[in-house]
Coordinates of C-alpha atoms in Angstrom, one line a residue:
R1 CA 138.8 196.4 59.6
P2 CA 138.9 195.7 55.9
I3 CA 141.2 198.2 55.0
L4 CA 143.8 197.3 57.9
S5 CA 143.4 193.8 57.0
F6 CA 144.4 194.5 53.2
C7 CA 147.4 196.7 54.0
I8 CA 148.6 194.4 56.2
K9 CA 148.5 191.7 53.6
F10 CA 150.3 193.5 51.3
R11 CA 152.5 195.2 54.0
M12 CA 156.1 195.2 52.4
Q13 CA 154.0 196.8 48.9
V14 CA 152.5 199.3 51.4
V15 CA 156.0 200.3 52.9
A16 CA 157.5 200.6 49.6
A17 CA 154.6 202.8 48.3
V18 CA 155.2 205.2 50.9
V19 CA 159.3 205.1 50.9
L20 CA 158.8 206.1 47.1
L21 CA 156.2 208.9 47.8
M22 CA 158.9 210.0 50.6
F23 CA 161.4 210.3 47.7
L24 CA 159.3 212.1 45.1
T25 CA 158.4 214.8 48.0
V26 CA 162.0 215.3 48.8
P27 CA 162.6 217.5 45.3
V28 CA 159.4 219.2 46.2
F29 CA 160.4 220.2 49.2
F30 CA 163.7 222.0 48.0
N31 CA 161.9 223.6 45.2
L32 CA 159.5 225.3 47.7
G33 CA 160.8 228.7 47.9
S34 CA 161.6 230.9 51.1
E35 CA 161.3 234.3 52.8
F36 CA 161.7 235.4 56.6
M37 CA 158.0 236.5 57.1
P38 CA 155.1 236.2 54.9
P39 CA 153.8 239.3 54.0
L40 CA 151.1 241.0 56.2
D41 CA 148.5 242.8 54.5
E42 CA 148.9 246.3 56.5
E43 CA 145.8 247.3 53.8
D44 CA 147.5 250.3 53.2
I45 CA 150.4 250.8 51.0
F46 CA 154.2 252.6 51.4
F47 CA 155.1 254.3 48.5
M48 CA 159.1 255.1 48.7
P49 CA 160.7 256.3 45.5
I50 CA 164.1 257.7 45.3
T51 CA 165.8 260.0 43.0
V52 CA 169.7 261.8 42.6
S53 CA 170.8 263.0 45.9
G54 CA 171.1 266.7 44.0
I55 CA 167.5 267.4 43.4
S56 CA 166.5 270.7 44.8
I57 CA 163.6 271.6 47.0
E58 CA 161.4 272.9 44.2
A59 CA 162.1 269.9 42.0
A60 CA 161.3 267.3 44.8
K61 CA 158.2 269.2 45.5
D62 CA 156.8 269.6 41.8
L63 CA 157.4 265.4 41.6
L64 CA 155.9 265.0 45.1
Q65 CA 152.8 266.5 44.0
K66 CA 152.8 264.6 40.0
Q67 CA 153.0 261.5 41.9
D68 CA 149.9 262.1 44.7
K69 CA 148.1 263.0 41.5
I70 CA 148.5 259.8 40.0
L71 CA 148.2 258.0 42.9
K72 CA 144.7 259.7 43.7
S73 CA 143.4 258.9 39.8
F74 CA 143.4 254.9 41.0
P75 CA 139.3 254.5 42.2
E76 CA 140.8 251.9 44.9
V77 CA 142.8 254.7 46.3
D78 CA 141.3 256.9 49.1
L79 CA 143.7 259.5 50.5
V80 CA 147.3 260.3 49.6
F81 CA 149.8 261.5 52.0
G82 CA 153.1 262.5 50.4
K83 CA 156.5 263.7 52.3
A84 CA 159.8 265.0 51.2
G85 CA 162.8 265.5 52.9
R86 CA 163.2 265.1 56.8
A87 CA 162.4 266.3 60.2
E88 CA 164.6 267.7 62.9
T89 CA 165.1 264.3 64.3
A90 CA 168.1 261.7 64.3
T91 CA 165.9 259.0 64.2
D92 CA 164.9 259.5 60.6
P93 CA 167.8 260.9 58.6
A94 CA 166.1 260.9 55.4
P95 CA 167.5 262.8 52.6
L96 CA 165.5 265.0 50.2
S97 CA 165.9 262.4 47.1
M98 CA 163.8 259.7 49.2
I99 CA 160.2 260.6 49.3
E100 CA 157.6 258.8 51.4
T101 CA 154.1 258.7 50.6
V102 CA 151.2 256.4 52.2
I103 CA 148.5 255.1 50.3
K104 CA 145.3 254.8 52.0
L105 CA 142.9 252.1 50.0
H106 CA 139.2 251.9 50.0
P107 CA 137.6 248.5 51.6
K108 CA 138.2 245.8 49.1
S109 CA 134.3 245.7 47.8
K110 CA 134.8 249.1 46.4
W111 CA 137.7 248.1 44.6
R112 CA 136.8 247.2 40.7
P113 CA 135.8 243.9 39.7
G114 CA 138.9 241.4 39.7
M115 CA 141.2 243.5 40.9
T116 CA 143.9 241.9 43.2
K117 CA 146.5 243.6 45.6
K118 CA 149.2 242.2 43.4
R119 CA 148.0 243.8 40.1
L120 CA 147.1 247.1 41.7
L121 CA 150.8 247.4 42.8
E122 CA 151.6 246.4 39.6
E123 CA 149.7 249.4 38.2
I124 CA 150.7 251.7 40.1
D125 CA 154.6 250.9 39.7
K126 CA 153.8 251.2 35.7
A127 CA 152.0 254.6 36.1
L128 CA 154.7 256.4 38.3
Q129 CA 157.7 255.6 36.3
F130 CA 159.6 259.0 36.1
P131 CA 162.9 259.6 34.7
G132 CA 165.7 259.5 37.4
V133 CA 163.5 257.5 40.0
Q134 CA 163.7 254.3 41.2
N135 CA 160.4 253.3 42.7
A136 CA 159.6 250.7 46.0
L137 CA 156.6 249.5 47.2
T138 CA 156.0 248.3 50.6
M139 CA 153.6 248.6 53.7
P140 CA 154.0 251.3 56.3
I141 CA 154.3 249.3 59.5
K142 CA 156.8 246.7 57.8
A143 CA 158.9 249.7 55.9
R144 CA 159.9 251.3 59.5
I145 CA 160.6 247.8 61.2
D146 CA 162.6 246.7 58.1
M147 CA 164.8 250.4 58.0
L148 CA 165.4 250.3 61.9
T149 CA 166.6 247.1 61.9
T150 CA 168.7 246.8 59.1
G151 CA 168.3 250.5 57.5
I152 CA 167.3 249.0 54.3
R153 CA 164.1 250.1 52.8
T154 CA 163.3 247.3 50.4
P155 CA 162.8 243.7 50.8
I156 CA 166.7 242.8 49.8
G157 CA 169.7 245.3 50.0
V158 CA 173.3 245.1 49.0
K159 CA 175.7 246.8 51.8
I160 CA 179.3 247.4 50.2
F161 CA 182.3 247.9 52.4
G162 CA 185.5 249.5 51.6
K163 CA 187.7 252.9 52.1
D164 CA 186.8 254.9 49.6
F165 CA 183.5 256.2 48.7
Q166 CA 184.0 256.9 44.9
E167 CA 185.3 253.1 44.5
I168 CA 182.0 251.9 46.6
Q169 CA 180.2 254.2 44.5
N170 CA 181.6 252.2 41.0
I171 CA 180.7 249.1 42.3
G172 CA 177.2 250.2 43.5
E173 CA 176.9 251.0 39.9
Q174 CA 178.0 247.8 38.5
L175 CA 175.7 245.9 40.8
E176 CA 172.6 247.9 39.7
T177 CA 173.5 247.5 36.0
I178 CA 173.6 243.4 37.0
L179 CA 170.8 243.2 39.5
R180 CA 168.5 244.9 37.0
K181 CA 168.5 242.1 34.6
V182 CA 167.6 239.2 37.6
P183 CA 164.3 237.7 36.6
G184 CA 162.1 239.7 39.2
T185 CA 163.1 242.7 39.9
R186 CA 161.0 245.8 39.8
S187 CA 163.2 248.0 40.2
V188 CA 167.2 248.6 42.0
Y189 CA 169.0 251.5 43.0
A190 CA 172.3 252.2 44.4
T191 CA 173.1 255.5 46.0
R192 CA 175.4 257.6 44.9
E193 CA 177.9 258.2 47.7
V194 CA 179.8 261.2 45.8
D195 CA 176.9 263.1 44.6
G196 CA 176.4 265.6 47.2
F197 CA 177.3 269.0 45.9
Y198 CA 179.6 271.3 48.1
I199 CA 181.1 274.3 48.2
D200 CA 184.3 274.5 49.7
F201 CA 187.1 277.2 50.9
I202 CA 190.1 276.5 51.3
P203 CA 192.3 279.2 52.7
D204 CA 195.1 280.7 51.4
R205 CA 197.5 281.3 54.5
A206 CA 199.8 283.6 53.0
A207 CA 197.1 286.2 52.4
L208 CA 195.4 285.4 55.8
A209 CA 199.2 286.3 57.3
R210 CA 199.7 289.4 55.2
Y211 CA 196.4 290.9 56.6
G212 CA 197.1 289.7 59.8
L213 CA 194.1 287.2 60.0
L214 CA 193.9 283.8 61.5
V215 CA 192.1 280.8 59.7
S216 CA 189.8 280.8 62.6
D217 CA 188.4 284.4 61.5
V218 CA 187.5 283.4 58.3
F219 CA 185.7 280.4 59.1
E220 CA 183.5 282.5 61.6
I221 CA 182.8 285.2 59.1
I222 CA 181.8 281.7 56.6
E223 CA 179.5 280.3 59.6
T224 CA 177.9 283.9 60.3
S225 CA 177.0 285.4 56.9
I226 CA 176.5 282.0 54.9
G227 CA 175.4 279.9 57.8
G228 CA 173.5 282.1 59.8
L229 CA 173.7 282.7 63.7
D230 CA 171.0 282.7 65.9
I231 CA 170.9 285.9 68.1
D232 CA 167.9 285.6 70.2
T233 CA 164.6 283.8 70.4
T234 CA 161.0 285.5 70.0
I235 CA 157.8 283.8 72.0
E236 CA 154.8 283.9 70.3
G237 CA 152.3 282.9 73.3
R238 CA 153.0 278.8 73.1
E239 CA 155.2 278.7 70.2
R240 CA 159.2 279.7 69.9
Y241 CA 161.4 281.2 67.1
K242 CA 164.8 281.2 67.0
I243 CA 166.1 284.9 65.3
N244 CA 168.8 284.2 62.7
V245 CA 170.9 286.8 60.9
R246 CA 172.6 286.2 57.6
Y247 CA 173.3 287.5 54.3
P248 CA 170.1 287.9 52.5
R249 CA 169.7 285.0 49.5
E250 CA 170.8 287.6 46.6
L251 CA 174.4 287.8 48.2
R252 CA 175.1 284.2 49.0
N253 CA 173.3 282.2 46.1
S254 CA 176.3 281.7 43.7
V255 CA 180.3 281.5 43.9
D256 CA 180.7 285.0 42.5
Q257 CA 178.4 286.4 45.1
L258 CA 180.7 284.3 48.1
R259 CA 183.7 285.7 46.8
N260 CA 182.0 289.5 47.4
I261 CA 181.6 288.5 51.3
L262 CA 183.3 291.0 53.2
V263 CA 185.7 289.9 55.9
P264 CA 186.7 292.8 58.8
I265 CA 190.6 293.2 59.3
K266 CA 190.8 292.9 62.8
R267 CA 194.7 292.5 63.6
L268 CA 196.6 295.0 61.4
Q269 CA 198.6 297.0 63.8
E270 CA 200.8 299.8 64.0
S271 CA 204.4 299.9 64.7
K272 CA 206.6 302.2 66.1
N273 CA 207.2 304.4 63.3
G274 CA 203.3 305.0 62.5
M275 CA 204.1 302.3 59.5
L276 CA 201.6 299.3 59.5
K277 CA 203.4 295.7 59.3
D278 CA 202.3 295.2 55.9
G279 CA 203.5 298.3 54.9
M280 CA 200.2 300.8 54.7
S281 CA 200.4 303.7 56.5
G282 CA 197.5 305.0 59.0
E283 CA 195.4 307.0 56.7
S284 CA 195.0 304.0 54.1
M285 CA 194.1 301.6 57.1
D286 CA 191.1 303.5 57.1
R287 CA 190.1 302.6 53.7
V288 CA 190.7 299.1 54.1
K289 CA 188.9 298.1 57.1
H290 CA 187.2 295.0 54.8
I291 CA 188.7 292.3 52.5
P292 CA 186.7 290.1 50.1
L293 CA 186.4 286.6 50.8
G294 CA 187.9 285.7 47.5
L295 CA 191.2 287.7 48.3
L296 CA 191.8 285.0 51.2
G297 CA 191.7 281.9 49.8
K298 CA 189.9 279.6 46.7
I299 CA 185.9 279.1 46.6
E300 CA 185.1 276.0 44.0
S301 CA 182.0 273.8 43.8
V302 CA 183.2 270.2 44.6
M303 CA 181.3 266.6 44.8
G304 CA 181.3 264.9 47.6
P305 CA 179.6 262.3 50.1
A306 CA 176.1 263.1 50.6
M307 CA 175.7 260.9 53.6
I308 CA 178.5 259.5 55.1
K309 CA 177.6 255.9 56.0
N310 CA 179.7 253.8 58.5
E311 CA 179.2 250.1 59.6
G312 CA 181.8 248.0 61.9
G313 CA 184.6 250.5 61.4
E314 CA 184.2 250.5 57.6
L315 CA 182.6 252.9 54.9
S316 CA 179.6 251.6 53.3
G317 CA 177.3 252.0 50.1
W318 CA 173.7 250.7 50.0
V319 CA 172.0 249.1 46.8
F320 CA 168.2 249.1 47.1
V321 CA 166.8 246.0 45.5
D322 CA 162.7 246.0 45.3
T323 CA 161.6 242.4 43.7
T324 CA 158.1 240.9 42.1
N325 CA 159.4 237.7 43.3
E326 CA 157.9 236.5 47.0
D327 CA 160.6 233.9 47.0
I328 CA 163.3 236.6 48.5
G329 CA 166.0 233.2 49.2
G330 CA 165.4 232.0 45.7
Y331 CA 165.7 235.8 44.3
V332 CA 169.1 236.3 46.4
Q333 CA 170.7 232.9 45.2
Q334 CA 170.4 234.2 41.6
A335 CA 171.5 237.2 42.0
K336 CA 174.8 236.2 43.9
Q337 CA 175.4 234.0 41.3
A338 CA 175.0 236.4 38.5
V339 CA 176.8 238.9 41.0
T340 CA 179.9 236.1 41.4
Q341 CA 180.1 235.6 37.5
K342 CA 179.7 239.4 36.5
L343 CA 181.7 241.4 39.5
L344 CA 185.4 241.2 40.3
L345 CA 185.8 243.3 43.5
P346 CA 188.7 245.2 44.3
A347 CA 191.1 243.9 47.3
G348 CA 189.4 245.6 50.4
Y349 CA 186.0 245.6 49.3
H350 CA 183.1 243.1 50.5
L351 CA 179.7 242.6 50.0
K352 CA 177.0 241.7 52.8
W353 CA 173.1 241.0 51.5
T354 CA 170.7 242.3 54.3
G355 CA 167.1 243.6 54.5
Q356 CA 164.3 240.7 54.8
Y357 CA 167.3 238.1 53.6
E358 CA 169.4 239.1 56.1
Y359 CA 166.6 237.6 59.2
L360 CA 166.3 234.9 56.4
E361 CA 169.7 233.4 56.7
R362 CA 169.4 233.9 61.0
T363 CA 166.4 231.6 60.8
R364 CA 167.6 229.0 58.6
S365 CA 170.7 228.8 61.0
L366 CA 168.4 228.8 63.9
M367 CA 166.3 225.7 62.2
H368 CA 169.5 223.5 61.2
W369 CA 169.6 222.9 65.3
V370 CA 166.1 223.9 66.4
I371 CA 164.5 221.0 64.4
P372 CA 166.7 218.4 65.0
L373 CA 166.6 219.0 68.8
T374 CA 162.8 218.9 69.2
L375 CA 163.3 215.6 67.0
L376 CA 165.6 214.2 69.5
I377 CA 163.6 215.4 72.8
I378 CA 160.4 214.0 71.2
F379 CA 162.7 210.4 70.5
I380 CA 163.8 210.7 74.3
L381 CA 160.4 211.3 75.7
L382 CA 159.0 208.1 73.2
F383 CA 161.7 205.8 74.5
L384 CA 161.2 206.5 78.0
Q385 CA 157.5 205.8 77.7
F386 CA 158.0 202.7 75.4
G387 CA 161.6 201.3 77.2
G388 CA 163.0 199.9 73.5
I389 CA 164.1 201.3 70.1
A390 CA 161.8 199.4 67.9
Q391 CA 158.6 201.0 69.1
T392 CA 160.4 204.2 69.7
L393 CA 161.6 203.9 65.7
I394 CA 158.2 202.8 64.4
V395 CA 156.4 206.0 66.5
M396 CA 159.2 208.3 64.6
L397 CA 158.1 207.2 61.3
S398 CA 155.1 209.2 62.0
V399 CA 157.0 212.3 61.5
P400 CA 158.0 211.8 57.5
C401 CA 154.5 210.8 57.2
A402 CA 153.2 214.3 58.4
A403 CA 155.8 215.7 56.7
L404 CA 154.6 214.5 53.4
G405 CA 151.3 216.2 53.6
A406 CA 152.7 219.2 55.0
V407 CA 155.0 220.2 51.6
W408 CA 152.2 219.2 49.6
I409 CA 149.9 221.3 50.1
L410 CA 152.5 224.2 50.8
F411 CA 153.1 223.4 47.1
F412 CA 149.6 223.3 46.5
Y413 CA 149.2 226.5 47.7
R414 CA 152.3 228.1 46.3
Y415 CA 153.6 229.2 50.0
N416 CA 157.2 229.8 50.6
T417 CA 158.9 228.4 53.8
S418 CA 159.1 231.1 56.7
I419 CA 158.8 231.3 60.2
P420 CA 155.1 230.6 60.6
V421 CA 155.4 227.7 58.2
W422 CA 158.6 226.6 60.7
V423 CA 156.3 227.0 63.6
G424 CA 153.7 225.1 62.2
M425 CA 155.7 222.5 61.0
I426 CA 157.2 221.9 64.8
A427 CA 153.7 221.6 65.9
L428 CA 152.7 218.9 63.6
L429 CA 155.8 217.0 64.8
G430 CA 154.2 216.6 68.3
I431 CA 151.0 216.0 66.9
A432 CA 152.4 213.3 64.8
A433 CA 154.4 211.3 67.9
E434 CA 151.1 211.9 70.0
L435 CA 148.7 210.0 67.6
A436 CA 151.6 207.3 66.2
A437 CA 152.1 206.8 70.0
M438 CA 148.5 206.3 70.5
M439 CA 148.5 203.2 67.9
V440 CA 151.5 201.7 68.8
V441 CA 150.8 201.5 73.2
Y442 CA 147.4 199.7 72.1
L443 CA 149.1 197.3 69.6
D444 CA 152.0 196.8 72.6
E445 CA 149.1 195.8 75.1
G446 CA 147.8 193.6 72.4
Y447 CA 150.7 191.6 71.8
K448 CA 151.5 191.3 75.6
E449 CA 148.1 189.9 76.0
W450 CA 148.1 187.4 73.6
S451 CA 152.0 186.4 74.5
E452 CA 150.6 185.7 78.4
Q453 CA 147.6 183.6 76.3
G454 CA 150.1 182.2 74.0
R455 CA 147.7 182.6 71.2
L456 CA 151.2 183.9 68.9
K457 CA 152.1 180.4 67.8
Q458 CA 152.4 181.6 64.3
K459 CA 152.8 185.0 62.2
D460 CA 149.1 184.7 61.3
D461 CA 148.8 184.8 64.7
V462 CA 150.5 188.5 65.0
V463 CA 148.4 189.6 62.0
S464 CA 145.5 188.5 63.6
M465 CA 146.4 190.9 66.6
V466 CA 147.3 193.8 65.1
I467 CA 143.8 193.8 63.0
E468 CA 141.8 193.5 66.4
H469 CA 143.8 195.7 68.2
G470 CA 144.2 198.3 65.6
S471 CA 140.9 198.6 64.4
S472 CA 139.9 199.3 67.9
R473 CA 142.1 202.5 67.7
V474 CA 140.5 203.5 64.4
R475 CA 137.7 205.9 66.0
P476 CA 139.7 207.7 68.5
L477 CA 142.6 208.4 66.1
F478 CA 139.8 209.9 63.7
M479 CA 138.2 211.7 66.8
S480 CA 141.4 213.4 67.5
I481 CA 142.7 214.1 64.2
F482 CA 139.3 215.1 63.1
L483 CA 139.0 217.9 65.9
D484 CA 142.3 219.0 65.1
I485 CA 141.3 219.7 61.2
V486 CA 138.0 221.2 61.9
G487 CA 139.3 223.8 64.7
L488 CA 141.7 225.1 61.7
I489 CA 139.0 225.8 59.3
P490 CA 138.4 229.5 60.6
I491 CA 141.9 230.2 60.6
M492 CA 141.7 229.0 56.9
L493 CA 138.8 230.7 56.2
S494 CA 139.3 234.0 57.6
S495 CA 140.3 237.4 56.0
G496 CA 141.7 240.7 57.1
V497 CA 144.9 242.0 58.6
G498 CA 146.9 239.2 60.6
A499 CA 145.3 236.4 58.2
D500 CA 148.1 236.2 56.4
I501 CA 150.3 234.8 59.4
A502 CA 147.6 232.7 60.8
Q503 CA 146.9 230.4 57.8
H504 CA 150.8 230.1 57.1
I505 CA 151.0 228.3 60.3
A506 CA 147.2 226.2 60.0
V507 CA 148.1 225.3 56.1
P508 CA 150.8 222.8 56.9
L509 CA 148.9 221.5 60.1
W510 CA 146.2 220.6 58.2
G511 CA 148.2 218.9 55.1
G512 CA 150.2 217.0 57.7
L513 CA 147.4 215.9 60.0
I514 CA 145.3 214.9 56.4
S515 CA 148.5 212.1 55.5
L516 CA 149.2 211.9 59.1
T517 CA 145.7 209.9 59.7
I518 CA 145.9 207.8 56.3
L519 CA 149.6 206.9 56.9
T520 CA 149.2 206.0 60.6
L521 CA 146.3 203.9 59.7
L522 CA 148.3 202.1 57.0
I523 CA 151.9 202.1 57.4
I524 CA 152.0 201.7 61.4
P525 CA 150.5 198.6 61.8
A526 CA 152.5 196.9 58.5
I527 CA 155.4 197.8 60.0
Y528 CA 154.7 196.7 63.4
V529 CA 153.6 193.1 62.0
I530 CA 156.9 193.4 60.0
W531 CA 158.9 193.7 63.2
R532 CA 157.0 191.4 65.2
S533 CA 156.8 188.8 62.6
A534 CA 160.8 188.6 62.4
Y535 CA 161.2 187.9 66.0
L536 CA 158.3 185.4 67.1
P537 CA 160.6 182.5 66.4
K538 CA 162.9 183.5 68.8
Q539 CA 160.7 184.8 71.4
I540 CA 158.3 181.9 71.4

């Protein structure tokens, strides 16, 4: 009662102080970081480095073994399993240049004193610096979800769209240089779209016609002798193996060897006078039954796309960006600004920022109408309850009062805004309106009772009424809010898998309930007195 009396006595000063606090909270809110989902600690690490697309199988194998040896040397690491290449499935088109390593960690009780997950990631990244290799550290489930949804294995990615792979690669290399200088960048890698190694055979149609061959005849020989032809299947118990026939490796491991592959001449025919159509006699035909592939066309080594990526009817190239900054939204804003200042895109080419940032943008656009819609629904329900705009607006003042505590506690915990945080904030709006309505309902009942008894004759009578009826609601308010706060303590103190998400929901609720308790007892009775006192002479 004394605190309530003090706040009502200095009601104008109390309202001004609360308004000032709200203005001070606005810049704090806009300085909060943003992310799609907080990192759910899976207690394992997924290491996904990428290197040049032309790496050989032996070089990839050697690199993988060196990385696994370094990873196993960390005391916190229990098991390491690395993979290079792809399986025979269309859902995992991983090139040989992308290595995937699952790192299973010991329980934290066995870690070095003072070691944290963030510090461990920094040490692993520093120890695994190889020339031509860009590292990316994430978690197994998270990486798979990111790759299945956006195709990007890192938290942030940039997709370059255009019509020429060479120009797309040039833009990607420029982005790589620009983004590497953005603060918070751990690694950045632009895929080399035309760094695939190929051997092309360009047929000489005049030579083919001279020997009576079709282009399909030559390509058939290339397909069978170099690529191999499955002629049968051998059955070994429950196992099945293809029998493949082709030239041995020593006869097809260089361009010079490929030029010596023999193509049978099947379409030379004798004319009526016993002469061949190309001028050779029948005896020479017996000696020339095959012709070297090098005489039928040109064989050369060329560079081309290692993997053709298409999206929305346009060719695309990808830039993978791994960052130490958990504020994904803030990092992308800095990166966009740097790219806008330093990169000039040719006509017909455009960029798309993707990865977690793509879903963050979708969440933002969703929240732009979800939160106002929630407030509108609360306003309509309150209006139907009270039947007046003034009481409804007084109750709605609890929303910014609750938001004050939520914003400051997020700032204290260094949490970014994310989907769990917004879920907690939306739940807080309903609790705030409910508790504030509890106070206003009893103040309205007291006002009606005193009016019927003729006890409201001056403004001091309104103050006395609010103190009497408002103080009777302190205990129910404290009981309701205290139970909510105590119920959240197990979540706040929990640890392990899933605790991160739950805490991001509970933290804004906890902070908002604390500020709501104080401000509901201070600001609502004071504003109620101001409102009723202003209209008192007209109603008596």
